[in-house]
Amino acid sequence: MRQYTIKEIITFSGIGLHSGTNVNVRIMPSAENTGIVFIRKDVAGSPRIKAEAGNVIATNYATTLGVKGVKVSTVEHLLAAFYGLGIDNAVVELDGPEVPVLDGSAAHFIEMLEGAGLKAQHALKTYLVIKKPIKVSEGDKYVLIQPSADMDFSIDYSIDFAHPFVARQSFSSQFSRDIFKDEVASARTFGFLNEVEALRANGLARGGSLNNAVVISDTRILNEGGLRYPDEFVRHKVLDMMGDISLAGMPIIGCISAHRSGHALNFKLVQQILRKRDCWEVSDSLEREESKRFFIEDGAPALA
Ligand SMILES: [Zn+2]
């Protein structure tokens, strides 16, 4: 399986969910083995910030990358889009500190990336293949990753909020590009109306609105169109997980089980995976049913 980048440059702009500032973005194709690299064009010297675990500087309400005091926040939905489509290499230029939230999901990112076209490169993908289980937990919250007998990537996620509209939801699936696009990518971020003031006082959610988040009051969902899936909340958590797990730096072959996790615990798992070198192997040749599995060329163009 080859590495992928995009064929054409994408440009768009939008408001940051937490900063509330408008940011212009340009996503460009990039060379093999580059990974996903952010560039802050508005900062002197245009510093580069690679999307990798060592550059994560915050995980409260969003995942933030930073190098030497220069940061890019709320990277998780865009990273999930790259990961879910199997795009390994791209450069993301921004003129502000936060990736635009757009509609609060990865749907527009997917649409733009697919519109630009995917391009297979010559270098092979390298996979991080889990061989022994790794678990991180905090009280009753946990994330566990285990070896996959099918040499596959799957997520089994459950949430349990003390709110009648969210409450207990679970989602479980193996992933292919199409399952990611159909089942997870359009699920929006969500928040509770009674927490909005406190978030804003802490400099968060300043760009949040009904256009980019599902907002829940004590008695109803405030968005006019309602939900995109009856269990949109847990599906969004799966989307966040995809973005966060991509910070391991390689596509993962393994089965994730998560209960009430969030960015902080997701990132702890990534750190533990990278530390526990005896729990996984690197492979560029997977023996499996290539037609069905994740990151496989289902509908993607052949080597160009
Ligand atoms: Zn999210």
Coordinates of N, CA and C in Angstrom, one line a residue, residues 22 39 46 90 95 99 102 107 109 120 128-129 132 147 150 154 160 162 177 183-184 199 234 255-256 266 273 298:
N22 N -10.9 34.7 12.4 CA -11.0 34.1 11.1 C -9.6 33.7 10.6
I39 N 2.0 25.1 8.9 CA 3.0 26.2 8.8 C 2.2 27.5 9.2
S46 N 7.8 31.9 9.3 CA 6.8 30.8 9.0 C 7.2 29.5 9.6
A90 N 0.9 16.0 3.7 CA 0.3 17.3 3.2 C 0.9 18.4 4.1
D95 N -2.9 31.4 8.5 CA -2.5 32.7 9.0 C -3.1 33.1 10.3
V99 N -7.2 25.9 13.4 CA -7.9 25.4 12.2 C -9.4 25.8 12.3
L102 N -15.4 25.1 10.6 CA -16.3 24.9 9.6 C -17.7 24.5 10.2
A107 N -16.8 16.8 7.7 CA -17.5 16.7 6.4 C -16.9 17.6 5.3
F109 N -14.0 19.1 5.2 CA -12.6 18.7 5.0 C -12.5 17.6 4.0
A120 N -1.5 8.7 -5.2 CA -0.6 7.7 -4.7 C 0.8 8.1 -4.9
L128 N 1.7 0.9 12.1 CA 2.1 0.5 13.5 C 1.1 -0.6 13.9
V129 N 1.6 -1.8 14.0 CA 0.8 -3.0 14.3 C 0.9 -3.4 15.8
K132 N 0.6 -6.2 21.6 CA 0.2 -6.5 23.0 C -0.7 -5.4 23.5
P147 N -4.4 -6.1 20.0 CA -4.1 -6.6 18.6 C -5.3 -6.9 17.9
D150 N -7.8 -9.6 12.6 CA -8.1 -9.4 11.2 C -7.1 -8.5 10.5
S154 N -10.1 -0.9 14.3 CA -11.5 -0.7 14.7 C -11.6 0.1 16.0
D160 N -21.2 8.2 28.4 CA -22.3 8.1 29.4 C -22.3 9.5 30.1
A162 N -24.5 12.6 32.1 CA -25.6 12.8 32.9 C -26.6 13.8 32.3
R177 N -12.3 3.5 4.3 CA -12.6 4.9 3.9 C -14.1 5.2 3.9
E183 N -20.3 7.1 8.2 CA -20.7 6.9 9.6 C -20.2 7.8 10.6
V184 N -19.1 8.5 10.3 CA -18.4 9.3 11.4 C -18.1 10.7 11.0
L199 N -17.0 28.4 29.6 CA -16.0 28.1 28.5 C -15.5 29.5 28.0
V234 N -21.7 10.3 20.2 CA -20.6 9.2 20.3 C -19.9 9.1 19.0
C255 N -7.3 -2.7 17.7 CA -8.7 -2.5 18.1 C -8.7 -1.6 19.3
I256 N -9.4 -0.5 19.1 CA -9.5 0.4 20.3 C -10.9 0.3 20.9
N266 N -7.1 10.2 25.2 CA -6.7 9.7 23.9 C -5.2 10.0 23.7
I273 N 1.6 4.2 23.8 CA 1.9 3.4 22.6 C 3.4 3.7 22.2
D298 N -9.9 1.5 -1.8 CA -11.3 1.4 -2.2 C -11.8 2.7 -2.8

